[in-house]
Coordinates of C-alpha atoms in Angstrom, one line a residue:
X1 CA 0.0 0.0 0.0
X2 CA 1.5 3.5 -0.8
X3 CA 1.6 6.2 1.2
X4 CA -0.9 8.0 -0.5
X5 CA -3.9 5.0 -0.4
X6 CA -2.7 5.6 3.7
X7 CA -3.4 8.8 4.1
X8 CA -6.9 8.0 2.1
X9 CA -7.7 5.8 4.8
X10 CA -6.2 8.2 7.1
X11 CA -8.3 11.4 6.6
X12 CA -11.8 9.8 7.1
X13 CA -10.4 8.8 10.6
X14 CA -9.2 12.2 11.4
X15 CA -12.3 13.8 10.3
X16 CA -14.5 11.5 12.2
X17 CA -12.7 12.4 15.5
X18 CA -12.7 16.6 15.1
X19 CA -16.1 16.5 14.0
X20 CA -17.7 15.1 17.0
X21 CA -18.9 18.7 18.1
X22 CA -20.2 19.0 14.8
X23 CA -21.8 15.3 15.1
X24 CA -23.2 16.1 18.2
X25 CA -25.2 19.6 16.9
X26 CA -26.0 17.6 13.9
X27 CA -27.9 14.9 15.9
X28 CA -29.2 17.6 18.0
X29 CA -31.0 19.1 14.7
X30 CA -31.9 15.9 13.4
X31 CA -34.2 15.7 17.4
X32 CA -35.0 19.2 16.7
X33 CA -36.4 19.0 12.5
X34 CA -38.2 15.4 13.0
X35 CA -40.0 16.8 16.3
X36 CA -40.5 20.1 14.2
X37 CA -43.0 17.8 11.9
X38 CA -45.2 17.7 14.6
X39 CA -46.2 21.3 15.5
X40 CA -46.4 22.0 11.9
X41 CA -49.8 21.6 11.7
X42 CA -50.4 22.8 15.2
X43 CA -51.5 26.6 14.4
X44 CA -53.0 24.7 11.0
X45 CA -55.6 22.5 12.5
X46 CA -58.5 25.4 12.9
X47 CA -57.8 26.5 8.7
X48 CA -58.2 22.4 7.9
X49 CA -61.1 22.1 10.3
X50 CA -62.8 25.2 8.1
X51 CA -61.8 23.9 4.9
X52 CA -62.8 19.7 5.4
X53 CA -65.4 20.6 7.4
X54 CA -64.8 18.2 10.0
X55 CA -65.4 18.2 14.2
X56 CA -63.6 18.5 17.3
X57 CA -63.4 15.2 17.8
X58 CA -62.1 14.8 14.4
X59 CA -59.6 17.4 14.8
X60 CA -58.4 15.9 18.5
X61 CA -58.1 12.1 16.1
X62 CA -55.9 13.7 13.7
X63 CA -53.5 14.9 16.4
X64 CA -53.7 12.0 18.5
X65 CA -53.3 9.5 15.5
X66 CA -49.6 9.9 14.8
X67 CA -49.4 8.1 18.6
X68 CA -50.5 4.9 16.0
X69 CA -46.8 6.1 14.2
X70 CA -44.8 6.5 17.5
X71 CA -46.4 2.9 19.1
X72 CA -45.5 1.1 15.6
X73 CA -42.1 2.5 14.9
X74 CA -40.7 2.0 18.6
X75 CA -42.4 -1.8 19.0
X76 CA -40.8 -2.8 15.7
X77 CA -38.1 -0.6 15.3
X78 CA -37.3 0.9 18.6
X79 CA -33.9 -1.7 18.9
X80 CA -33.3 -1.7 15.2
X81 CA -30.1 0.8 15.3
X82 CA -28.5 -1.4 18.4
X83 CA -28.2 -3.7 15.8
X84 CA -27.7 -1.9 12.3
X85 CA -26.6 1.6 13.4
X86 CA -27.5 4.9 14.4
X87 CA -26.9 6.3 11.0
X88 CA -28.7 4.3 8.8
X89 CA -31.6 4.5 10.9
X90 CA -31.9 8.4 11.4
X91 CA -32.1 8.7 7.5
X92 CA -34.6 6.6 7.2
X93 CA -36.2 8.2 9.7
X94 CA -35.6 11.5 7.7
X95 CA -37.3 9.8 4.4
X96 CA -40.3 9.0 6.5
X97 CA -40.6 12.5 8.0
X98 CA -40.0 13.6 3.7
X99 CA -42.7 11.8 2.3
X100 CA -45.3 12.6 5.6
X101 CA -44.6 16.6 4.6
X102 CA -45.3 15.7 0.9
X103 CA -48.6 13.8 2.4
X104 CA -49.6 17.2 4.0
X105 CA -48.5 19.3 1.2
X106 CA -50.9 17.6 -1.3
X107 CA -53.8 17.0 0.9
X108 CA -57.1 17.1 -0.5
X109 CA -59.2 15.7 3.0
X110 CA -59.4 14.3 6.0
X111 CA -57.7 11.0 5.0
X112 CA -55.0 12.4 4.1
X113 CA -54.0 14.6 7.4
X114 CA -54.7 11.0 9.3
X115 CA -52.1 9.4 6.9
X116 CA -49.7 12.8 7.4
X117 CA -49.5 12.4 10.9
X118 CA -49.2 8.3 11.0
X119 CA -45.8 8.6 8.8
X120 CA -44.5 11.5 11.3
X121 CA -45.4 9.9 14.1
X122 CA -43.4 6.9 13.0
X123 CA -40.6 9.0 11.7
X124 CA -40.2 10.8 15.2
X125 CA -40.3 7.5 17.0
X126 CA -37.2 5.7 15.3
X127 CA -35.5 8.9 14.8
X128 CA -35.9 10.4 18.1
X129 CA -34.6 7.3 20.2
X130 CA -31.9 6.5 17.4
X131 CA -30.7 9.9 18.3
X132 CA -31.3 10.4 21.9
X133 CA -29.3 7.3 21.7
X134 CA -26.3 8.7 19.8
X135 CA -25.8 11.7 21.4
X136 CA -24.9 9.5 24.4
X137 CA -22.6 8.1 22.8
X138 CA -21.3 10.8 21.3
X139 CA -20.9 12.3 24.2
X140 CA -18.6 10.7 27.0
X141 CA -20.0 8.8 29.7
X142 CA -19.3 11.7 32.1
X143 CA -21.2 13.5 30.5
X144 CA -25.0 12.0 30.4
X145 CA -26.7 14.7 31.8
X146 CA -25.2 16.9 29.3
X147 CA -26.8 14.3 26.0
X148 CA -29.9 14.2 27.9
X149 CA -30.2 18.7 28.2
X150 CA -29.1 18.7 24.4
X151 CA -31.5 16.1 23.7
X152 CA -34.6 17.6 24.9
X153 CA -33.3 21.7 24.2
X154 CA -33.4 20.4 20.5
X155 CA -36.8 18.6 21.2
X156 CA -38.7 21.4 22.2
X157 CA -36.9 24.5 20.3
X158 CA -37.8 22.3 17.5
X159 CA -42.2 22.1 18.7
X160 CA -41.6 26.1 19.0
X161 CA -39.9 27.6 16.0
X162 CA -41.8 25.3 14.3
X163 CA -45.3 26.3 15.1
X164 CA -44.2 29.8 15.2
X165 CA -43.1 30.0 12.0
X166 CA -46.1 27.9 10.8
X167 CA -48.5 30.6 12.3
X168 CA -46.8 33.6 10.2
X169 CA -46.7 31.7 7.1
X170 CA -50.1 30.7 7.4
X171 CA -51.4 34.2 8.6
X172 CA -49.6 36.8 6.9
X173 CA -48.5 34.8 3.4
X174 CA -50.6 33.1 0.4
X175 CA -50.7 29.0 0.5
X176 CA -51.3 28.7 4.2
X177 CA -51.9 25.2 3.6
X178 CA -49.0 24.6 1.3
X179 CA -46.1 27.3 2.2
X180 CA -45.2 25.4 5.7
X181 CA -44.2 22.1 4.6
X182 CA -42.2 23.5 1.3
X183 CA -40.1 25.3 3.9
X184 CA -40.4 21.9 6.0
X185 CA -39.0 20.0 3.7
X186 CA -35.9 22.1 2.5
X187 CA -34.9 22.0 6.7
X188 CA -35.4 17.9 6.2
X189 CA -32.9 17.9 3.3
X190 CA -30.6 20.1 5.3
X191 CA -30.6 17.5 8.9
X192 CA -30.3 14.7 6.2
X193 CA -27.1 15.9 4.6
X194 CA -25.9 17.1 8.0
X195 CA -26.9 13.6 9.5
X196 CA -25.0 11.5 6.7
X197 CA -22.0 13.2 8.0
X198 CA -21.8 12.3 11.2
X199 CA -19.5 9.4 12.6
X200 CA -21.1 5.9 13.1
X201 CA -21.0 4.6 17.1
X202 CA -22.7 1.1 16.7
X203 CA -20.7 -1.6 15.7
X204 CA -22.1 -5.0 15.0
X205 CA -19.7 -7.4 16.1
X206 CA -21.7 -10.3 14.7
X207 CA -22.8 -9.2 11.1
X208 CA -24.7 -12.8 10.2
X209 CA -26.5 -12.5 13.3
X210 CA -30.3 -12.1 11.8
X211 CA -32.1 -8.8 12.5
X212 CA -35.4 -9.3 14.6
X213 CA -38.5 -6.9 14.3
X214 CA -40.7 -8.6 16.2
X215 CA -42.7 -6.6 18.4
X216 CA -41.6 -6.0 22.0
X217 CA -41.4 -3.5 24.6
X218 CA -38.9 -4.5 26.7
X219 CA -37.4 -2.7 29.9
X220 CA -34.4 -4.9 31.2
X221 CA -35.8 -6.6 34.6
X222 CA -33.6 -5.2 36.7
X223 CA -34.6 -1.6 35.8
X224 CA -38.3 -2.1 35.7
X225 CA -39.1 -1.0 39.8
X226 CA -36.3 2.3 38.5
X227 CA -38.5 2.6 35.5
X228 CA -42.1 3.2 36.5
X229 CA -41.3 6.9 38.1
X230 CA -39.6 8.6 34.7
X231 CA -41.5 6.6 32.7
X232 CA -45.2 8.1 34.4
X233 CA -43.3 10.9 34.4
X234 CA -42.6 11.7 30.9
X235 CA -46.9 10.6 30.0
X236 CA -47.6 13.7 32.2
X237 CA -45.2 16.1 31.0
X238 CA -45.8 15.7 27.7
X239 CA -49.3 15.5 28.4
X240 CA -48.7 18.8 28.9
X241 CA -46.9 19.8 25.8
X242 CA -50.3 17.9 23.9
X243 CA -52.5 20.0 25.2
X244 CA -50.8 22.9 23.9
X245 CA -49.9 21.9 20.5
X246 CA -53.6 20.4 19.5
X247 CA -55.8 22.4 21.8
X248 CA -54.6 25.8 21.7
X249 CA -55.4 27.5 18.6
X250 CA -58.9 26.1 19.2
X251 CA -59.1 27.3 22.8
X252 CA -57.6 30.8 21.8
X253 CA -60.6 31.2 19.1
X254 CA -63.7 29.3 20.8
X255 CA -63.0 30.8 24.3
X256 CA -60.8 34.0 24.0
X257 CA -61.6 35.0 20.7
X258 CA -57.9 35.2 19.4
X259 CA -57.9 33.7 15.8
X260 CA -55.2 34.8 14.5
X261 CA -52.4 32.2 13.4
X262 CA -49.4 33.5 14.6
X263 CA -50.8 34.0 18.4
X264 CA -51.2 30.6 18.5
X265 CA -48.1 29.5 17.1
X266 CA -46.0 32.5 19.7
X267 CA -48.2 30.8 22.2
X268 CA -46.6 27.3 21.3
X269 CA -43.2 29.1 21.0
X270 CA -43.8 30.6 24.5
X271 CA -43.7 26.7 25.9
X272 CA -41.1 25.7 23.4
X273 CA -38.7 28.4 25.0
X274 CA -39.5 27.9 28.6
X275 CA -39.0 24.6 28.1
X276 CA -35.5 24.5 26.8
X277 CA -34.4 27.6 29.1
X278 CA -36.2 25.4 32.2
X279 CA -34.1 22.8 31.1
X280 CA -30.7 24.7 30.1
X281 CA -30.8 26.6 33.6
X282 CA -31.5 23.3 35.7
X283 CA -28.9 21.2 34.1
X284 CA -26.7 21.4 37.7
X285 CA -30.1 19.7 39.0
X286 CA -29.7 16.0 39.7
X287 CA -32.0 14.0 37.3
X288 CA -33.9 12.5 40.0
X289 CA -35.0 16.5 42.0
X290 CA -36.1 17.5 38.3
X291 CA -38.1 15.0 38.3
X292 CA -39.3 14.7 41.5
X293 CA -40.2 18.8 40.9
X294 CA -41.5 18.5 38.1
X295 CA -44.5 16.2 39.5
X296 CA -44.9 18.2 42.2
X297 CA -45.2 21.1 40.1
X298 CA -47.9 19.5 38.0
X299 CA -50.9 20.3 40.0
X300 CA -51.0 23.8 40.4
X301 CA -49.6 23.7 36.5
X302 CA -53.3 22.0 35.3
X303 CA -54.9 24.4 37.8
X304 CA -53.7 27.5 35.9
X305 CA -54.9 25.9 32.6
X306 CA -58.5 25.5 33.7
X307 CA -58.3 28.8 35.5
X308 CA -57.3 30.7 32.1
X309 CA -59.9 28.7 30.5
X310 CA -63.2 29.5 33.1
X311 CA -61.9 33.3 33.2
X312 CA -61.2 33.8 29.3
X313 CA -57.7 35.5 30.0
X314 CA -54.8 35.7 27.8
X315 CA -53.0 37.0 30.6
X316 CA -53.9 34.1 32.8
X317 CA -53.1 31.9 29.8
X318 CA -49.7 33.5 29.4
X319 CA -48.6 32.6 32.9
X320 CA -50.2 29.3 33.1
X321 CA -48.2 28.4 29.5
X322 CA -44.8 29.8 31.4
X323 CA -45.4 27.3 34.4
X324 CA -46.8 24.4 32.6
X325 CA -43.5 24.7 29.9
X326 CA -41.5 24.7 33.3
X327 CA -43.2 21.9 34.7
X328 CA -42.7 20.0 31.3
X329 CA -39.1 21.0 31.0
X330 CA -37.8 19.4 34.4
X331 CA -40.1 16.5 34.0
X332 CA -39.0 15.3 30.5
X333 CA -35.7 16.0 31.1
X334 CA -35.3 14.8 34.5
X335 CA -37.1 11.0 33.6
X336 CA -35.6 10.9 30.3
X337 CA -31.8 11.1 32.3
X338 CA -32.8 8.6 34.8
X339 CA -33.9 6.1 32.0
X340 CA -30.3 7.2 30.0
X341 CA -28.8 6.3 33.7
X342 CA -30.5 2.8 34.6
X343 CA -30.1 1.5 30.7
X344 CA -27.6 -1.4 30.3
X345 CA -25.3 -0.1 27.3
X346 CA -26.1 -2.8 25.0
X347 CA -30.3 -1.5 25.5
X348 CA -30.1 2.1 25.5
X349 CA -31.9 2.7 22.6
X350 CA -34.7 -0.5 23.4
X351 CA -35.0 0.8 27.1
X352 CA -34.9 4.7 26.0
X353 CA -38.0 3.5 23.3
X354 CA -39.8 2.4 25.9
X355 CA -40.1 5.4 27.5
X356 CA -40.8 7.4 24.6
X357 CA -43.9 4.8 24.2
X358 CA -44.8 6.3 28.0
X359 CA -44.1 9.9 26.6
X360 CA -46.0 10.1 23.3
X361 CA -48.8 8.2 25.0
X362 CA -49.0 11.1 27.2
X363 CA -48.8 13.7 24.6
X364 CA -51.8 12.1 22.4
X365 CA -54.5 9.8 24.6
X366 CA -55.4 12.9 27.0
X367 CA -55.7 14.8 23.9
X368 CA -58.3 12.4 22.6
X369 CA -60.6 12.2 26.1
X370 CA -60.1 16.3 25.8
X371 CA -62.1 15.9 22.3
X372 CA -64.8 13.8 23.4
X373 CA -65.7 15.2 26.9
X374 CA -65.2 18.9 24.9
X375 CA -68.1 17.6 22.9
X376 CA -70.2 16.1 24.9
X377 CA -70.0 18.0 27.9
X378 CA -68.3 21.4 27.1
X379 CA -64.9 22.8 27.4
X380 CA -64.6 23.8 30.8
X381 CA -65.6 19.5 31.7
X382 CA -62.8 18.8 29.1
X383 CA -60.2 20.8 31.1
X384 CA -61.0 20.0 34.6
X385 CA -61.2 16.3 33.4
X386 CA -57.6 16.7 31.8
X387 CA -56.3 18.5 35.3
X388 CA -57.8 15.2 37.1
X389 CA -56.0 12.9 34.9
X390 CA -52.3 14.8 35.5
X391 CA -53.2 15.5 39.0
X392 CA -53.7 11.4 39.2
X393 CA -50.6 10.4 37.5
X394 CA -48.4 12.9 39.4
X395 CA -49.3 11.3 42.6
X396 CA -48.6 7.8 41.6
X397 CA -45.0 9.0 40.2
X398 CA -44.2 11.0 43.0
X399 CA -45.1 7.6 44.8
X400 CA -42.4 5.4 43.0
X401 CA -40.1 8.5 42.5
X402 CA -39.6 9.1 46.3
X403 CA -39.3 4.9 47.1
X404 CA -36.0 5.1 44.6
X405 CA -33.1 5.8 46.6
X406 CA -31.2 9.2 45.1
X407 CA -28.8 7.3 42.3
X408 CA -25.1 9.2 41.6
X409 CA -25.1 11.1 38.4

């Protein structure tokens, strides 16, 4: 071999080792565009309802449907890069999230936005726990905590430029319906070539060994006692971050009589950026006191919804958005860490899916009880039944939460 075919094979090496910084923010947008896919639609839903002519109900369905996505992708897919990758698997994840925008883009009904939100749902799900996976990995071991506060900054600045920008395009620019996911998909193309950059950290020692997609949701049975706390945790707090991105808009034009697009999408972006600063400023916080917070900081969060709702204030509204993004921030961030801490290595992604399974059931099932009660029993029943329900699931985490013995970090 000469020494120029060396330093061929040199250079890649060399490249791959000063470019984990870069690697690392390029995973962290990868988080950020796939979970941008689903606040898209978010200050959207009120012009589709108008121009389908469909019902609340309907409208809380399409939402919640992309959960079908998230359950399908992480039951048969959630272990897949373990095996084959992180890369491979975030841009496939990336063509998913590709053809759902062109779903959206040419919509013509109802069937469609179902379809739409299916194919996002399942890109988020394999994308989001193939790179919540790599960025621990990419990251030294020391340095957990600071994967998990990249992981879900990018998560949530992702939900809140996203709708943002969604509401300005839709209210102050022709194709309301069409505009947003043109500019979605030129951002998609950018995290792909971005993500095919970025170094490989799975290797398969045993290449012949067959790949298995049967369904499972498996959390290692040593864990599982560790698990319940984050993982309740994570179904309220993005409970949380559900209500906001499906329910807003409508409860801004029904209730306070605010229709325009972008105030619901700066309402979004008002969560979105507590959120990330709740969970930028807190990273000194051990991962089990963000949680533990967090659920304690649930209650009076749901109280301040229904209380914005029965009085019809946007101030109230404003101030209950602040707390409940705060409340979301430590809780997602705090569980999600603990699950990152108690994985075995060689499960990290299977054990971090399973969570996720906890958190996007969170974000789209209490959506869906919102939709029904809404209708048959009014808005104000919809919202105090929604409070119950967080209320409920805080007490049983804090339960489990406070039986764990602290855990070094």
């Amino acid at each position: 071999m000469t020494s120029a075919d060396t330093s061929r094979l040199d250079r890649p090496q060399r490249h791959i080792e000063l470019s984990r910084t870069a690697a690392t923010a390029a995973v962290a947008v990868l988080i950020g565009v796939l979970f941008a896919g689903s606040t898209a639609v978010t200050p959207l839903y009120i012009m589709y309802k108008q121009a389908f002519g469909f019902s609340q109900i309907t409208l809380t369905l399409i939402y919640a449907v992309y959960v079908v996505g998230n359950l399908g992708g992480l039951l048969l897919l959630g272990r897949l890069s373990d095996q084959v990758g992180r890369r491979p698997v975030a841009a496939a994840s990336i063509a998913l999230a590709i053809i759902s925008a062109l779903v959206f883009l040419f919509a013509r009904g109802v069937g469609a936005l179902y379809l739409g939100r299916i194919l996002s749902g399942l890109a988020i799900s394999i994308g989001v726990g193939t790179g919540t996976a790599w960025l621990a990995e990419l990251i030294d071991d020391e340095s957990k905590s600071r994967a998990t506060v990249i992981a879900t900054s990018a998560n949530f600045i992702g939900l809140g430029v996203s709708a943002l920008i969604a509401g300005l395009l839709a209210e102050y620019l022709p194709w309301p319906l069409h505009l947003t996911y043109i500019v979605y998909l030129l951002a998609l193309f950018a995290a792909a070539t971005a993500v095919l950059m970025a170094p490989e950290t799975v290797t398969r020692s045993r290449p012949s060994l067959p790949l298995s997609i049967r369904p499972r949701v498996s959390v290692p049975p040593q864990i599982r006692a560790q698990f319940v706390a984050p993982a309740v945790t994570g179904f309220g707090s993005l409970a949380l971050v559900g209500f906001y991105a499906a329910l807003a808009p409508s409860l801004l034009a029904d209730q306070l009589h605010v229709t325009n697009h972008a105030v619901a999408g700066a309402i979004f972006l008002e969560m979105a950026v507590f959120v990330a600063g709740a969970i930028v400023a807190t990273r000194s916080l051990s991962s089990r006191a963000s949680m533990l917070l967090a659920l304690a900081l649930m209650p009076p969060s749901v109280a301040l919804i229904v209380a914005a709702q029965l009085a019809a204030s946007m101030a109230l509204l404003i101030i209950a958005t602040a707390v409940c993004a705060v409340t979301a921030g430590l809780g997602y961030r705090g569980s999600l860490q603990v699950t990152n801490q108690i994985a075995p290595p060689n499960q990290r992604a299977e054990t971090v899916s399973s969570y996720l399974i906890c958190g996007f059931a969170g974000n789209a099932l209490p959506v869906i009880g919102i939709g029904v009660i809404s209708t048959l029993a009014g808005a104000n029943a919809a919202s105090l039944a929604f409070a119950a329900t967080i209320i409920v699931f805080a007490v049983i985490a804090l339960y489990f939460g406070m039986r764990q013995p602290p855990k070094g970090e």
